[in-house]
Coordinates of C-alpha atoms in Angstrom, one line a residue:
X795 CA 0.0 0.0 0.0
X796 CA 1.4 3.4 -1.0
X797 CA 1.9 5.9 1.8
X798 CA 2.1 9.7 1.5
X799 CA 3.9 12.2 3.7
X800 CA 3.7 15.9 4.4
X801 CA 5.7 17.6 7.1
X802 CA 6.1 21.0 8.8
X803 CA 9.9 20.8 9.0
X804 CA 9.7 21.1 12.8
X805 CA 9.2 17.4 13.7
X806 CA 5.5 17.4 12.9
X807 CA 3.9 15.4 10.0
X808 CA 0.8 14.2 8.3
X809 CA 0.6 10.8 6.7
X810 CA -1.6 8.0 5.5
X811 CA -2.1 5.7 2.5
X812 CA -3.0 6.9 -0.9
X813 CA -6.5 5.6 -0.5
X814 CA -6.8 7.6 2.7
X815 CA -7.2 4.5 4.9
X816 CA -5.0 4.6 8.1
X817 CA -3.2 1.3 8.2
X818 CA -0.7 2.2 10.9
X819 CA -1.1 3.7 14.4
X820 CA 1.3 6.4 13.0
X821 CA -1.0 7.4 10.2
X822 CA -2.9 10.6 10.9
X823 CA -3.4 14.1 9.8
X824 CA -1.6 15.8 12.7
X825 CA 1.4 14.4 14.7
X826 CA 3.9 16.7 16.3
X827 CA 6.2 17.2 19.3
X828 CA 4.8 18.7 22.4
X829 CA 6.8 20.8 24.9
X830 CA 7.4 19.0 28.1
X831 CA 6.8 15.6 26.5
X832 CA 9.3 13.3 24.8
X833 CA 8.5 12.0 21.3
X834 CA 5.6 13.0 19.1
X835 CA 1.9 13.1 19.9
X836 CA -0.9 11.9 17.6
X837 CA -3.8 14.4 17.6
X838 CA -5.9 14.1 14.6
X839 CA -6.5 10.8 12.9
X840 CA -8.7 11.7 9.9
X841 CA -11.4 14.0 8.6
X842 CA -14.1 12.0 6.7
X843 CA -16.7 13.8 4.6
X844 CA -20.1 13.1 3.0
X845 CA -21.8 15.3 0.4
X846 CA -25.4 16.2 1.1
X847 CA -26.4 17.0 -2.5
X848 CA -28.0 13.6 -3.2
X849 CA -24.9 12.3 -5.1
X850 CA -23.9 9.9 -2.3
X851 CA -20.3 11.0 -2.6
X852 CA -18.1 10.3 0.4
X853 CA -14.5 11.0 1.1
X854 CA -12.3 8.9 3.4
X855 CA -12.0 5.2 4.2
X856 CA -11.7 3.3 7.5
X857 CA -11.1 -0.3 8.4
X858 CA -13.1 -2.0 11.2
X859 CA -13.0 -5.6 12.4
X860 CA -15.7 -6.9 10.0
X861 CA -16.1 -4.0 7.6
X862 CA -14.5 -1.2 5.6
X863 CA -16.6 2.0 6.0
X864 CA -17.0 4.1 4.1
X865 CA -15.4 2.5 1.0
X866 CA -14.7 5.8 -0.6
X867 CA -11.4 4.6 -2.1
X868 CA -13.6 3.3 -5.0
X869 CA -14.6 6.9 -5.7
X870 CA -11.0 8.2 -6.2
X871 CA -10.7 9.4 -9.7
X872 CA -7.3 11.0 -9.4
X873 CA -4.4 11.1 -6.9
X874 CA -1.4 13.4 -7.1
X875 CA 1.8 13.8 -5.1
X876 CA 3.1 17.2 -6.1
X877 CA 3.1 20.0 -5.0
X878 CA 1.4 18.2 -2.1
X879 CA -1.0 15.2 -1.7
X880 CA -4.3 15.7 -3.6
X881 CA -7.3 13.5 -4.4
X882 CA -10.3 13.9 -6.6
X883 CA -13.4 12.0 -5.6
X884 CA -16.3 11.6 -8.1
X885 CA -19.8 10.1 -8.1
X886 CA -23.1 10.8 -9.8
X887 CA -22.0 14.1 -11.3
X888 CA -20.4 15.5 -8.2
X889 CA -16.6 15.9 -8.1
X890 CA -14.7 17.1 -5.1
X891 CA -11.0 17.8 -4.8
X892 CA -9.2 17.3 -1.4
X893 CA -5.8 18.6 -0.6
X894 CA -3.7 18.2 2.5
X895 CA -0.6 20.2 3.4
X896 CA 1.4 21.7 6.3
X897 CA 3.2 25.0 6.6
X898 CA 6.8 25.2 7.8
X899 CA 7.1 25.7 11.6
X900 CA 3.3 25.3 12.3
X901 CA 1.9 22.5 14.5
X902 CA -1.1 22.4 12.2
X903 CA -2.5 20.6 9.2
X904 CA -4.5 22.2 6.4
X905 CA -7.3 20.4 4.6
X906 CA -8.9 22.0 1.5
X907 CA -12.1 20.8 -0.2
X908 CA -13.1 22.2 -3.6
X909 CA -16.3 21.1 -5.4
X910 CA -15.3 21.0 -9.0
X911 CA -18.5 19.6 -10.4
X912 CA -22.0 19.5 -9.0
X913 CA -24.5 22.2 -7.9
X914 CA -23.5 25.8 -7.4
X915 CA -23.8 25.3 -3.6
X916 CA -24.0 22.2 -1.5
X917 CA -23.5 21.2 2.1
X918 CA -21.0 18.6 3.2
X919 CA -20.9 16.8 6.6
X920 CA -17.4 16.5 8.2
X921 CA -16.4 13.9 10.8
X922 CA -13.3 14.9 12.8
X923 CA -11.6 11.8 14.3
X924 CA -9.3 12.8 17.2
X925 CA -6.9 10.7 19.3
X926 CA -4.6 12.9 21.6
X927 CA -2.1 10.2 22.5
X928 CA 1.6 9.4 22.2
X929 CA 2.3 8.3 18.7
X930 CA 3.6 4.9 19.8
X931 CA 0.5 4.1 21.8
X932 CA -3.2 3.6 21.1
X933 CA -6.2 5.2 22.8
X934 CA -9.4 3.5 24.1
X935 CA -12.8 5.0 25.0
X936 CA -12.6 6.4 28.5
X937 CA -14.3 8.6 31.0
X938 CA -11.3 10.8 31.8
X939 CA -11.8 12.8 28.6
X940 CA -13.0 16.3 28.9
X941 CA -16.1 16.5 26.6
X942 CA -16.3 20.3 26.6
X943 CA -16.3 21.8 23.1
X944 CA -15.8 25.6 22.9
X945 CA -17.4 27.1 19.8
X946 CA -16.0 30.2 18.2
X947 CA -17.1 32.5 15.4
X948 CA -14.9 30.7 12.8
X949 CA -14.4 27.3 14.4
X950 CA -14.1 25.4 17.7
X951 CA -11.6 24.4 20.3
X952 CA -11.1 21.2 22.3
X953 CA -8.8 20.2 25.1
X954 CA -9.7 16.6 26.0
X955 CA -6.9 15.9 28.4
X956 CA -5.1 18.0 31.0
X957 CA -1.4 18.3 30.3
X958 CA -1.8 18.2 26.6
X959 CA -2.4 21.4 24.5
X960 CA -5.8 22.3 23.0
X961 CA -6.6 21.8 19.4
X962 CA -8.2 24.6 17.4
X963 CA -10.2 24.0 14.2
X964 CA -10.8 27.0 12.0
X965 CA -13.0 27.2 8.9
X966 CA -12.7 29.6 5.9
X967 CA -16.4 29.7 5.1
X968 CA -19.9 29.0 6.4
X969 CA -20.3 26.2 8.8
X970 CA -22.5 24.9 11.7
X971 CA -22.0 22.3 14.4
X972 CA -24.1 19.8 16.4
X973 CA -22.0 19.5 19.5
X974 CA -21.8 16.2 21.3
X975 CA -18.6 14.1 21.8
X976 CA -18.9 10.4 21.0
X977 CA -16.5 7.5 20.3
X978 CA -15.7 5.8 17.0
X979 CA -14.9 2.3 18.1
X980 CA -12.4 -0.3 16.9
X981 CA -10.6 1.2 13.9
X982 CA -8.1 -1.3 12.7
X983 CA -4.5 -0.7 11.7
X984 CA -3.6 -3.7 9.5
X985 CA 0.1 -2.9 9.3
X986 CA 0.4 -2.9 13.1
X987 CA -1.2 -6.4 13.2
X988 CA 1.4 -7.6 10.7
X989 CA 4.2 -6.1 12.8
X990 CA 3.0 -7.9 15.9
X991 CA 1.7 -4.8 17.8
X992 CA -1.6 -3.7 19.2
X993 CA -3.8 -2.7 16.2
X994 CA -7.3 -1.7 17.3
X995 CA -8.1 1.8 18.6
X996 CA -11.0 4.0 19.6
X997 CA -11.1 7.6 18.3
X998 CA -13.4 10.4 19.5
X999 CA -15.5 12.8 17.5
X1000 CA -16.6 16.2 19.0
X1001 CA -19.9 16.2 17.0
X1002 CA -21.1 16.7 13.5
X1003 CA -19.9 19.7 11.5
X1004 CA -21.6 20.8 8.3
X1005 CA -19.9 23.2 5.9
X1006 CA -21.1 24.9 2.8
X1007 CA -19.2 24.3 -0.5
X1008 CA -19.5 26.8 -3.3
X1009 CA -18.5 25.5 -6.7
X1010 CA -14.8 26.0 -7.7
X1011 CA -14.2 27.9 -4.5
X1012 CA -11.8 26.2 -2.0
X1013 CA -13.1 25.6 1.5
X1014 CA -10.1 25.7 3.8
X1015 CA -9.9 24.0 7.2
X1016 CA -7.0 24.4 9.5
X1017 CA -6.4 22.2 12.6
X1018 CA -3.7 23.4 14.9
X1019 CA -2.3 22.7 18.3
X1020 CA -2.2 25.8 20.4
X1021 CA 1.0 25.8 22.5
X1022 CA 2.6 29.1 23.3
X1023 CA 1.9 30.3 19.8
X1024 CA 3.5 27.3 18.1
X1025 CA 0.4 26.0 16.4
X1026 CA -1.4 29.4 16.1
X1027 CA -2.1 30.9 12.8
X1028 CA -0.2 34.1 13.6
X1029 CA -1.0 35.8 10.3
X1030 CA -4.7 35.0 10.4
X1031 CA -5.7 38.5 11.5
X1032 CA -4.1 40.0 8.4
X1033 CA -4.7 37.2 5.9
X1034 CA -7.6 34.8 5.4
X1035 CA -7.2 31.1 5.4
X1036 CA -8.1 31.0 1.7
X1037 CA -5.4 33.6 0.8
X1038 CA -2.8 31.8 2.9
X1039 CA -3.7 28.5 1.1
X1040 CA -3.3 30.1 -2.3
X1041 CA -0.1 31.8 -1.4
X1042 CA 1.3 28.5 -0.1
X1043 CA 0.2 26.5 -3.1
X1044 CA 1.8 29.0 -5.5
X1045 CA 5.1 28.9 -3.6
X1046 CA 5.1 25.1 -3.5
X1047 CA 4.1 24.8 -7.2
X1048 CA 7.0 27.1 -8.1
X1049 CA 9.4 24.8 -6.2
X1050 CA 8.1 21.7 -7.9
X1051 CA 7.7 23.1 -11.4
X1052 CA 10.9 21.7 -12.9
X1053 CA 10.6 18.2 -11.5
X1054 CA 10.6 15.9 -14.5
X1055 CA 12.1 12.6 -13.4
X1056 CA 12.0 10.1 -10.6
X1057 CA 15.4 11.3 -9.4
X1058 CA 14.1 14.9 -9.1
X1059 CA 11.0 13.7 -7.3
X1060 CA 13.3 11.9 -4.8
X1061 CA 15.4 15.1 -4.3
X1062 CA 12.3 17.2 -3.8
X1063 CA 10.6 14.9 -1.4
X1064 CA 13.8 14.5 0.6
X1065 CA 13.4 18.0 2.0
X1066 CA 10.9 16.5 4.4
X1067 CA 13.7 15.0 6.4
X1068 CA 15.2 18.4 7.2
X1069 CA 13.9 20.1 10.3
X1070 CA 14.4 22.6 13.0
X1071 CA 13.7 20.7 16.3
X1072 CA 11.9 22.1 19.3
X1073 CA 15.2 23.3 20.8
X1074 CA 15.7 25.5 17.7
X1075 CA 18.6 23.3 16.3
X1076 CA 18.8 22.3 12.6
X1077 CA 18.6 18.6 12.3
X1078 CA 17.5 15.6 10.3
X1079 CA 14.6 13.2 11.0
X1080 CA 15.9 9.7 10.5
X1081 CA 12.7 8.3 9.0
X1082 CA 8.9 8.3 8.9
X1083 CA 6.6 7.4 10.4
X1084 CA 8.2 6.4 13.7
X1085 CA 11.7 7.6 13.8
X1086 CA 12.9 11.0 15.2
X1087 CA 16.4 12.5 15.3
X1088 CA 19.2 10.0 15.4
X1089 CA 22.8 11.2 15.5
X1090 CA 24.2 8.4 13.5
X1091 CA 21.5 8.5 10.8
X1092 CA 21.8 12.3 10.7
X1093 CA 25.5 12.1 9.9
X1094 CA 25.1 9.4 7.2
X1095 CA 22.1 11.2 5.6
X1096 CA 23.5 14.7 5.8
X1097 CA 25.8 14.8 2.7
X1098 CA 23.2 13.5 0.3
X1099 CA 20.4 15.6 1.7
X1100 CA 22.4 18.8 1.7
X1101 CA 25.9 18.9 0.1
X1102 CA 24.8 16.8 -2.9
X1103 CA 21.4 18.3 -3.0
X1104 CA 22.2 22.0 -3.5
X1105 CA 22.1 23.0 0.2
X1106 CA 25.7 23.2 1.4
X1107 CA 24.8 26.0 3.9
X1108 CA 22.0 23.9 5.4
X1109 CA 24.4 20.9 5.9
X1110 CA 27.0 23.1 7.6
X1111 CA 24.4 24.5 9.9
X1112 CA 23.3 21.0 10.9
X1113 CA 26.8 20.0 11.6
X1114 CA 27.5 23.2 13.5
X1115 CA 24.4 22.7 15.7
X1116 CA 25.4 19.2 16.6
X1117 CA 28.8 20.3 17.8
X1118 CA 27.4 21.5 21.2
X1119 CA 26.1 17.9 21.7
X1120 CA 29.6 16.2 21.4
X1121 CA 30.3 14.4 24.6
X1122 CA 33.5 12.4 25.2
X1123 CA 33.9 11.8 21.4
X1124 CA 30.2 10.8 20.9
X1125 CA 27.1 12.4 19.5
X1126 CA 23.7 11.4 20.9
X1127 CA 22.3 8.4 19.0
X1128 CA 18.8 9.6 19.8
X1129 CA 17.4 13.0 20.7
X1130 CA 14.4 13.0 23.1
X1131 CA 12.3 15.8 21.7
X1132 CA 11.4 13.9 18.6
X1133 CA 12.5 10.4 19.3
X1134 CA 11.2 9.9 22.9
X1135 CA 14.5 9.3 24.7
X1136 CA 18.1 10.6 24.6
X1137 CA 21.0 8.2 24.5
X1138 CA 24.8 8.2 23.9
X1139 CA 25.2 4.6 22.9
X1140 CA 26.4 5.0 19.3
X1141 CA 30.1 4.4 19.1
X1142 CA 30.3 5.6 15.5
X1143 CA 28.2 8.8 15.5
X1144 CA 31.2 11.0 16.4
X1145 CA 33.4 9.4 13.8
X1146 CA 30.6 9.7 11.2
X1147 CA 30.5 13.5 12.0
X1148 CA 34.0 13.6 10.8
X1149 CA 33.0 11.4 7.8
X1150 CA 30.3 13.9 6.9
X1151 CA 32.8 16.7 6.9
X1152 CA 35.0 14.6 4.7
X1153 CA 32.2 14.4 2.2
X1154 CA 31.8 18.1 2.3
X1155 CA 35.5 18.5 1.3
X1156 CA 35.0 16.0 -1.5
X1157 CA 32.5 18.4 -3.1
X1158 CA 35.3 20.9 -3.5
X1159 CA 34.4 23.0 -0.4
X1160 CA 37.2 24.8 1.3
X1161 CA 39.0 26.7 -1.5
X1162 CA 37.4 30.1 -0.8
X1163 CA 38.5 32.2 2.2
X1164 CA 35.1 32.2 4.0
X1165 CA 35.0 28.4 3.5
X1166 CA 38.5 28.0 5.0
X1167 CA 37.3 30.1 8.0
X1168 CA 34.4 27.7 8.6
X1169 CA 36.7 24.7 8.4
X1170 CA 39.3 26.3 10.8
X1171 CA 37.0 28.1 13.3
X1172 CA 34.1 25.7 13.5
X1173 CA 35.0 22.2 12.3
X1174 CA 38.7 21.8 13.3
X1175 CA 38.0 22.2 17.0
X1176 CA 35.2 19.7 16.9
X1177 CA 37.1 17.1 14.9
X1178 CA 40.1 17.6 17.3
X1179 CA 37.8 17.1 20.3
X1180 CA 36.4 13.8 18.9
X1181 CA 39.9 12.5 18.0
X1182 CA 41.3 13.6 21.3
X1183 CA 38.6 11.8 23.3
X1184 CA 39.6 8.5 21.5
X1185 CA 43.3 9.2 22.1
X1186 CA 42.7 9.8 25.8
X1187 CA 40.4 6.8 26.2
X1188 CA 37.5 8.9 27.3
X1189 CA 35.0 7.3 24.9
X1190 CA 32.7 5.0 26.7
X1191 CA 33.1 1.3 25.7
X1192 CA 36.1 2.2 23.4
X1193 CA 39.7 1.5 24.0
X1194 CA 42.7 2.7 21.9
X1195 CA 44.8 -0.4 21.5
X1196 CA 48.5 -0.2 21.5
X1197 CA 48.4 -1.0 17.8
X1198 CA 46.5 2.3 17.2
X1199 CA 43.2 0.6 16.4
X1200 CA 40.0 1.1 18.3
X1201 CA 38.7 -1.8 20.3
X1202 CA 35.1 -1.5 21.3
X1203 CA 32.3 -3.1 23.3
X1204 CA 31.7 -6.6 24.5
X1205 CA 29.5 -9.6 23.8
X1206 CA 26.7 -7.7 25.6
X1207 CA 26.8 -4.4 23.7
X1208 CA 25.4 -3.2 20.4
X1209 CA 27.4 -0.1 19.5
X1210 CA 27.6 0.1 15.8
X1211 CA 24.9 0.6 13.2
X1212 CA 24.1 -3.1 13.4
X1213 CA 22.6 -2.5 16.8
X1214 CA 19.5 -4.8 16.9
X1215 CA 18.6 -6.8 19.9
X1216 CA 16.1 -9.7 20.0
X1217 CA 14.8 -11.5 23.0
X1218 CA 16.9 -9.3 25.2
X1219 CA 20.3 -10.0 23.6
X1220 CA 22.3 -8.2 20.9
X1221 CA 22.0 -10.0 17.6
X1222 CA 25.4 -8.9 16.1
X1223 CA 27.5 -7.5 19.0
X1224 CA 30.5 -6.8 16.6
X1225 CA 32.8 -6.2 19.6
X1226 CA 36.6 -6.0 19.4
X1227 CA 38.1 -4.5 16.4
X1228 CA 35.3 -3.6 14.0
X1229 CA 36.3 -2.9 10.4
X1230 CA 34.0 0.0 9.8
X1231 CA 34.8 1.8 13.1
X1232 CA 38.6 1.5 12.4
X1233 CA 38.2 2.7 8.8
X1234 CA 36.2 5.7 10.1
X1235 CA 38.9 6.2 12.8
X1236 CA 41.6 6.4 10.1
X1237 CA 39.3 8.8 8.2
X1238 CA 38.9 11.0 11.3
X1239 CA 42.7 11.1 11.8
X1240 CA 43.3 12.0 8.1
X1241 CA 40.6 14.7 8.3
X1242 CA 42.3 16.2 11.4
X1243 CA 45.6 16.3 9.5
X1244 CA 44.0 18.0 6.5
X1245 CA 42.1 20.6 8.5
X1246 CA 45.2 21.3 10.7
X1247 CA 47.3 21.8 7.6
X1248 CA 44.7 24.2 6.2
X1249 CA 44.8 26.2 9.4
X1250 CA 48.6 26.2 9.6
X1251 CA 48.8 24.3 12.8
X1252 CA 50.3 20.9 13.8
X1253 CA 47.9 18.0 14.4
X1254 CA 50.1 16.5 17.1
X1255 CA 52.8 13.9 17.1
X1256 CA 50.5 11.1 18.1
X1257 CA 48.1 11.8 15.3
X1258 CA 50.9 11.8 12.7
X1259 CA 52.3 8.6 14.2
X1260 CA 49.0 6.8 13.9
X1261 CA 48.4 8.0 10.4
X1262 CA 51.8 6.3 9.5
X1263 CA 51.3 3.0 11.3
X1264 CA 47.5 2.3 11.0
X1265 CA 47.4 1.2 7.4
X1266 CA 49.9 -1.6 7.9
X1267 CA 48.3 -2.7 11.1
X1268 CA 44.8 -2.4 9.6
X1269 CA 45.7 -4.7 6.7
X1270 CA 47.5 -7.2 9.0
X1271 CA 44.4 -7.4 11.4
X1272 CA 41.6 -7.4 8.9
X1273 CA 42.8 -8.6 5.5
X1274 CA 41.9 -12.2 4.7
X1275 CA 44.5 -13.2 2.1
X1276 CA 43.0 -16.5 1.1
X1277 CA 39.4 -15.1 0.9
X1278 CA 40.4 -11.8 -0.6
X1279 CA 38.2 -9.5 1.5
X1280 CA 38.2 -7.9 5.0
X1281 CA 37.0 -9.6 8.1
X1282 CA 34.0 -7.9 9.7
X1283 CA 35.4 -7.9 13.3
X1284 CA 38.4 -9.4 15.1
X1285 CA 38.4 -10.3 18.8
X1286 CA 39.6 -13.0 21.1
X1287 CA 37.9 -15.6 18.8
X1288 CA 39.9 -14.4 15.8
X1289 CA 38.6 -12.9 12.6
X1290 CA 34.9 -13.0 11.9
X1291 CA 34.8 -14.0 8.2
X1292 CA 31.2 -13.3 7.6
X1293 CA 30.8 -11.3 4.4
X1294 CA 29.1 -8.0 5.4
X1295 CA 29.0 -4.5 3.8
X1296 CA 30.8 -2.8 6.6
X1297 CA 34.1 -3.4 4.8
X1298 CA 33.0 -0.9 2.2
X1299 CA 33.9 1.9 4.7
X1300 CA 37.5 0.7 4.2
X1301 CA 37.4 0.5 0.4
X1302 CA 36.0 4.0 0.3
X1303 CA 38.2 5.4 3.0
X1304 CA 40.9 8.1 2.8
X1305 CA 43.9 7.3 0.6
X1306 CA 46.5 5.1 2.2
X1307 CA 44.4 2.7 4.3
X1308 CA 44.3 -0.1 1.7
X1309 CA 46.1 -0.8 -1.6
X1310 CA 44.1 -0.4 -4.8
X1311 CA 44.2 -4.1 -5.3
X1312 CA 42.6 -4.7 -1.9
X1313 CA 40.0 -2.1 -2.5
X1314 CA 39.1 -3.7 -5.8
X1315 CA 38.9 -7.1 -4.1
X1316 CA 36.5 -5.8 -1.5
X1317 CA 34.2 -4.2 -4.1
X1318 CA 34.3 -7.5 -6.2
X1319 CA 33.3 -9.5 -3.1
X1320 CA 30.4 -7.0 -2.2
X1321 CA 29.1 -7.1 -5.8
X1322 CA 29.2 -10.9 -5.9
X1323 CA 27.6 -11.6 -2.5
X1324 CA 25.7 -8.6 -1.3
X1325 CA 24.5 -6.4 -4.1
X1326 CA 20.8 -6.7 -5.1
X1327 CA 18.6 -4.5 -7.3
X1328 CA 17.4 -2.5 -4.2
X1329 CA 20.5 -2.2 -2.1
X1330 CA 23.0 -4.4 -0.3
X1331 CA 22.4 -7.4 1.9
X1332 CA 23.8 -7.3 5.4
X1333 CA 25.1 -10.8 5.2
X1334 CA 26.0 -13.1 2.3
X1335 CA 23.2 -15.5 1.4
X1336 CA 25.4 -18.6 1.7
X1337 CA 26.1 -17.9 5.4
X1338 CA 24.4 -20.2 7.8
X1339 CA 23.0 -17.3 9.8
X1340 CA 21.5 -15.7 6.7
X1341 CA 17.8 -14.9 6.7
X1342 CA 16.0 -14.0 3.5
X1343 CA 12.8 -12.7 4.9
X1344 CA 12.2 -9.6 7.1
X1345 CA 8.8 -10.3 8.7
X1346 CA 7.0 -11.3 11.9
X1347 CA 6.8 -9.6 15.4
X1348 CA 9.4 -7.2 16.8
X1349 CA 11.9 -9.8 18.1
X1350 CA 11.6 -11.9 14.9
X1351 CA 12.2 -8.9 12.7
X1352 CA 15.0 -7.6 14.9
X1353 CA 16.7 -11.0 14.8
X1354 CA 17.1 -10.7 11.0
X1355 CA 17.5 -6.9 10.8
X1356 CA 21.2 -7.3 10.0
X1357 CA 21.4 -10.9 9.0
X1358 CA 20.8 -10.7 5.3
X1359 CA 18.1 -8.0 5.2
X1360 CA 18.7 -5.5 2.4
X1361 CA 19.4 -1.9 3.2
X1362 CA 19.2 0.8 0.5
X1363 CA 21.6 3.3 2.2
X1364 CA 24.6 1.0 1.6
X1365 CA 24.4 1.9 -2.1
X1366 CA 26.3 5.1 -1.2
X1367 CA 29.5 3.5 0.0
X1368 CA 29.1 0.8 -2.6
X1369 CA 29.0 3.2 -5.5
X1370 CA 31.8 5.4 -4.0
X1371 CA 34.1 2.4 -3.6
X1372 CA 33.3 1.1 -7.1
X1373 CA 34.1 4.4 -8.7
X1374 CA 37.3 4.8 -6.7
X1375 CA 38.5 1.4 -7.9
X1376 CA 37.1 1.4 -11.4
X1377 CA 39.6 0.6 -14.2
X1378 CA 37.1 2.0 -16.8
X1379 CA 35.4 4.7 -14.8
X1380 CA 33.0 5.8 -17.6
X1381 CA 31.8 2.3 -18.0
X1382 CA 31.3 1.8 -14.3
X1383 CA 29.5 5.1 -14.0
X1384 CA 27.1 4.0 -16.8
X1385 CA 26.5 0.7 -14.8
X1386 CA 25.6 2.6 -11.7
X1387 CA 23.5 5.2 -13.5
X1388 CA 21.4 2.4 -15.0
X1389 CA 21.2 0.7 -11.6
X1390 CA 19.9 3.8 -9.8
X1391 CA 17.4 4.5 -12.6
X1392 CA 16.0 0.9 -12.4
X1393 CA 15.9 1.2 -8.6
X1394 CA 13.8 4.4 -8.7
X1395 CA 11.6 3.1 -11.5
X1396 CA 10.9 -0.1 -9.5
X1397 CA 10.4 1.4 -6.0
X1398 CA 9.9 5.2 -5.8
X1399 CA 6.1 5.1 -6.1
X1400 CA 5.5 1.7 -4.4
X1401 CA 5.6 2.0 -0.5
X1402 CA 6.6 5.5 0.4
X1403 CA 5.2 7.8 -2.3
X1404 CA 8.4 9.6 -3.6
X1405 CA 10.7 8.0 -1.0
X1406 CA 13.0 5.0 -0.5
X1407 CA 12.1 2.5 2.2
X1408 CA 14.3 1.5 5.1
X1409 CA 14.8 -2.2 4.2
X1410 CA 13.9 -5.1 1.9
X1411 CA 13.9 -8.9 2.1
X1412 CA 17.3 -10.5 1.7
X1413 CA 16.0 -12.9 -1.0
X1414 CA 14.0 -11.5 -3.9
X1415 CA 13.8 -8.0 -2.5
X1416 CA 10.7 -6.2 -3.7
X1417 CA 8.3 -4.7 -1.2
X1418 CA 9.7 -2.0 0.9
X1419 CA 9.7 -2.8 4.6
X1420 CA 10.4 -1.0 7.9
X1421 CA 10.1 2.8 7.7
X1422 CA 8.4 3.8 4.4
X1423 CA 10.6 7.0 4.1
X1424 CA 14.1 6.5 5.4
X1425 CA 16.5 9.5 5.4
X1426 CA 19.7 7.7 4.7
X1427 CA 18.1 5.5 2.1
X1428 CA 17.1 8.5 0.1
X1429 CA 20.2 10.6 0.8
X1430 CA 22.8 8.0 -0.1
X1431 CA 21.0 7.2 -3.4
X1432 CA 21.1 11.0 -4.1
X1433 CA 24.8 11.1 -3.2
X1434 CA 25.6 8.0 -5.3
X1435 CA 23.7 9.5 -8.3
X1436 CA 25.5 12.8 -8.0
X1437 CA 28.9 11.0 -7.8
X1438 CA 28.0 9.2 -11.0
X1439 CA 26.7 12.4 -12.7
X1440 CA 30.0 14.2 -12.1
X1441 CA 31.8 11.5 -14.0
X1442 CA 29.2 11.4 -16.8
X1443 CA 29.6 15.2 -17.3

C-alpha cells in the first residue's frame, strides 16, 4: 500500500495511505512534538466527509474488524503527489478535490475541499476523528476525557486531556455544528497487526460539522495545536485562510515546477527530512513514520540531503548545531524531543560526524576564504575534540589499542549501526576491532591532519604517528588473504569471516588505508555476494546465519535486521568504492547510472510515495519494509547518483 507524507519541517507530520485509509497507528493528519513531553503526539487521525447534495459522494476510508466503511477509495478518480497530496473523488455528477498540506514551523494541518463539479452550492458533513495520544501508543474509549467543546465564530476548540495542549479547528467559510462528543470504536490498523503490535483503537468525534461548499471555491480548514503560539495561525488577522492557502500553493508549485524525473522527485521529497527541532537546532529526521532524530542517521544522511542536493549552507548549519552535543567523542544516538529518549550509545556517531565533513570536502568545499574560515574556526576544534577523546580513552566502551586501532564493546553491547537486539540480547555484538569503526577512525585522523594543515597548525605527534602506522596494522588485522576480503570484526575468537557490507567503509576510506588491489577485491566481493537491485544485503546468502525474509513480530524482525536484510543506504558507499576502484570509470558510471534508474523506477512510487524504504527482504527484495521513508536510504542514493553524474559530465 502506497503511503504519502507531508511535514512542517519542525518534527510534525501528516501521513496515511494513498486511498486515505489509516493502516498504521502512526498514520494521521496531525502528529507533532509537544513541549514537556518526549517524542511525538498523535492528535488528529482523519477527517471524513459526505456530500449532502444527493450524489452519495463520500471521502475517506476506515477499516473496522468486520467492515470497511465508508469504502470511498472506490470513488477516487485522481491522486497526485506534487506539490502536495491531492485527491479527486467523483460520483453521480459531483466531483470534489481534497488537498492536505502543512506549513513550515506550524503545528497544524490544512485540509482543503473544492467542489469542481455539482450544484453551485452544496453542504458537506465532516467527521473529525481525534486521538490525543503518544504516537507509539493507542487510545481507548474512557471517562477521563473532557467533553467540553468551545465554539468560536470561525471554528471550535477542544482540550480533551489536561497536560496536553488544545486543538483549534478553523474554517474559511460558512459552517455549523451539532456539539456532542462520541466515540468511534475499533478502527483497525492492519500494518500494526502484521508487525506484531496492538492494532485496534477508539477515536473520538466532537460532534457533527456541516460546511457549505461553493462550486470552484476552495473551502479551507486548519487544525492546529495551540501551544505558546507554536500552532497558532499568527498571520490570520491579516490574511484569510483562503489567501494563505493560495499563497502556499503558489510557492510550493514554483518549487516543484521543474521536476521531470523520478530522481528529481526523490530530491524534492527528501526536503521533508530536514527540520528545526523544538530546541531550535537544525537537524534531520531519521525516517517516517516512527523515527525521530538519530545522531548516526543524521551524519550518514546529511551529505546526500544537503551537500549533494544543493544545500551546502544547510548541511554546515546542521553539523554546527550538533557540535554542542559532542560528549566524550560521541554524538547522541537519539534526541528525546522527537524520538522519545536521549542516548549516547552509538560508538560511531562522532566518527561519522568527521566522515560527513570529509564528504563536504569531497564536493570541493574549502577553496574560498570564507569556507576556509568555517573549516578552521568551526570544524577543526570539533574534529580535534572527537579524536582527542579517543586518544585519551574517554570514549565509553572504546579502548585505543597499543596498535593504534579502536577496540570497542563486549558480547553484551550493540554499539555500531548493526545494533539490533532480539529476545533481550544483541544479535550482532560486533565487539573487538570492527572494520567500519577503524576505517572511520583512520578517516577522522586523516581529516584532522588535513584541517590542521589548512589552518597552519600541527595536528600533534601522536596523530601523525597513527596515520603512519595504522594502514599496515589495519591490513594485518583485517585482511583475509585466502578469501580476498576484509573480516568484519576481530576479537579473542579471531577474525569474523562473515561477508558484510561494513568493509566498504574501508574500500571508500581516505587514501593510504588499503592498496588499490585490496579495495578492488572488497568491491568485487560485495558485488558478488551482497548487491541486489534495491540495495545491499547485510550478510552473504550462503552464510548459515543468513535470513532471506524480514517479517513477523518485533523480536523476529530484529533477529534478522542485519542478518541478510537488504538496506538501500549502503548503495552510497558501494558506488563510491566502485568508482574509486574502477579501471574503466566511464563504463562503471554507466552501470551505476542504470542501476539507480532501475531502482527508482521499481520502487519510488510503491511503498513511500516519492521515498525510499528502510529495508527489503534479503532474498528476492521487492516490497519496501520498515520505515516507508528513510532519510539515509534517500540521501545515499542521491549522493551516489551525484557521484555518477560528475563522471558522466
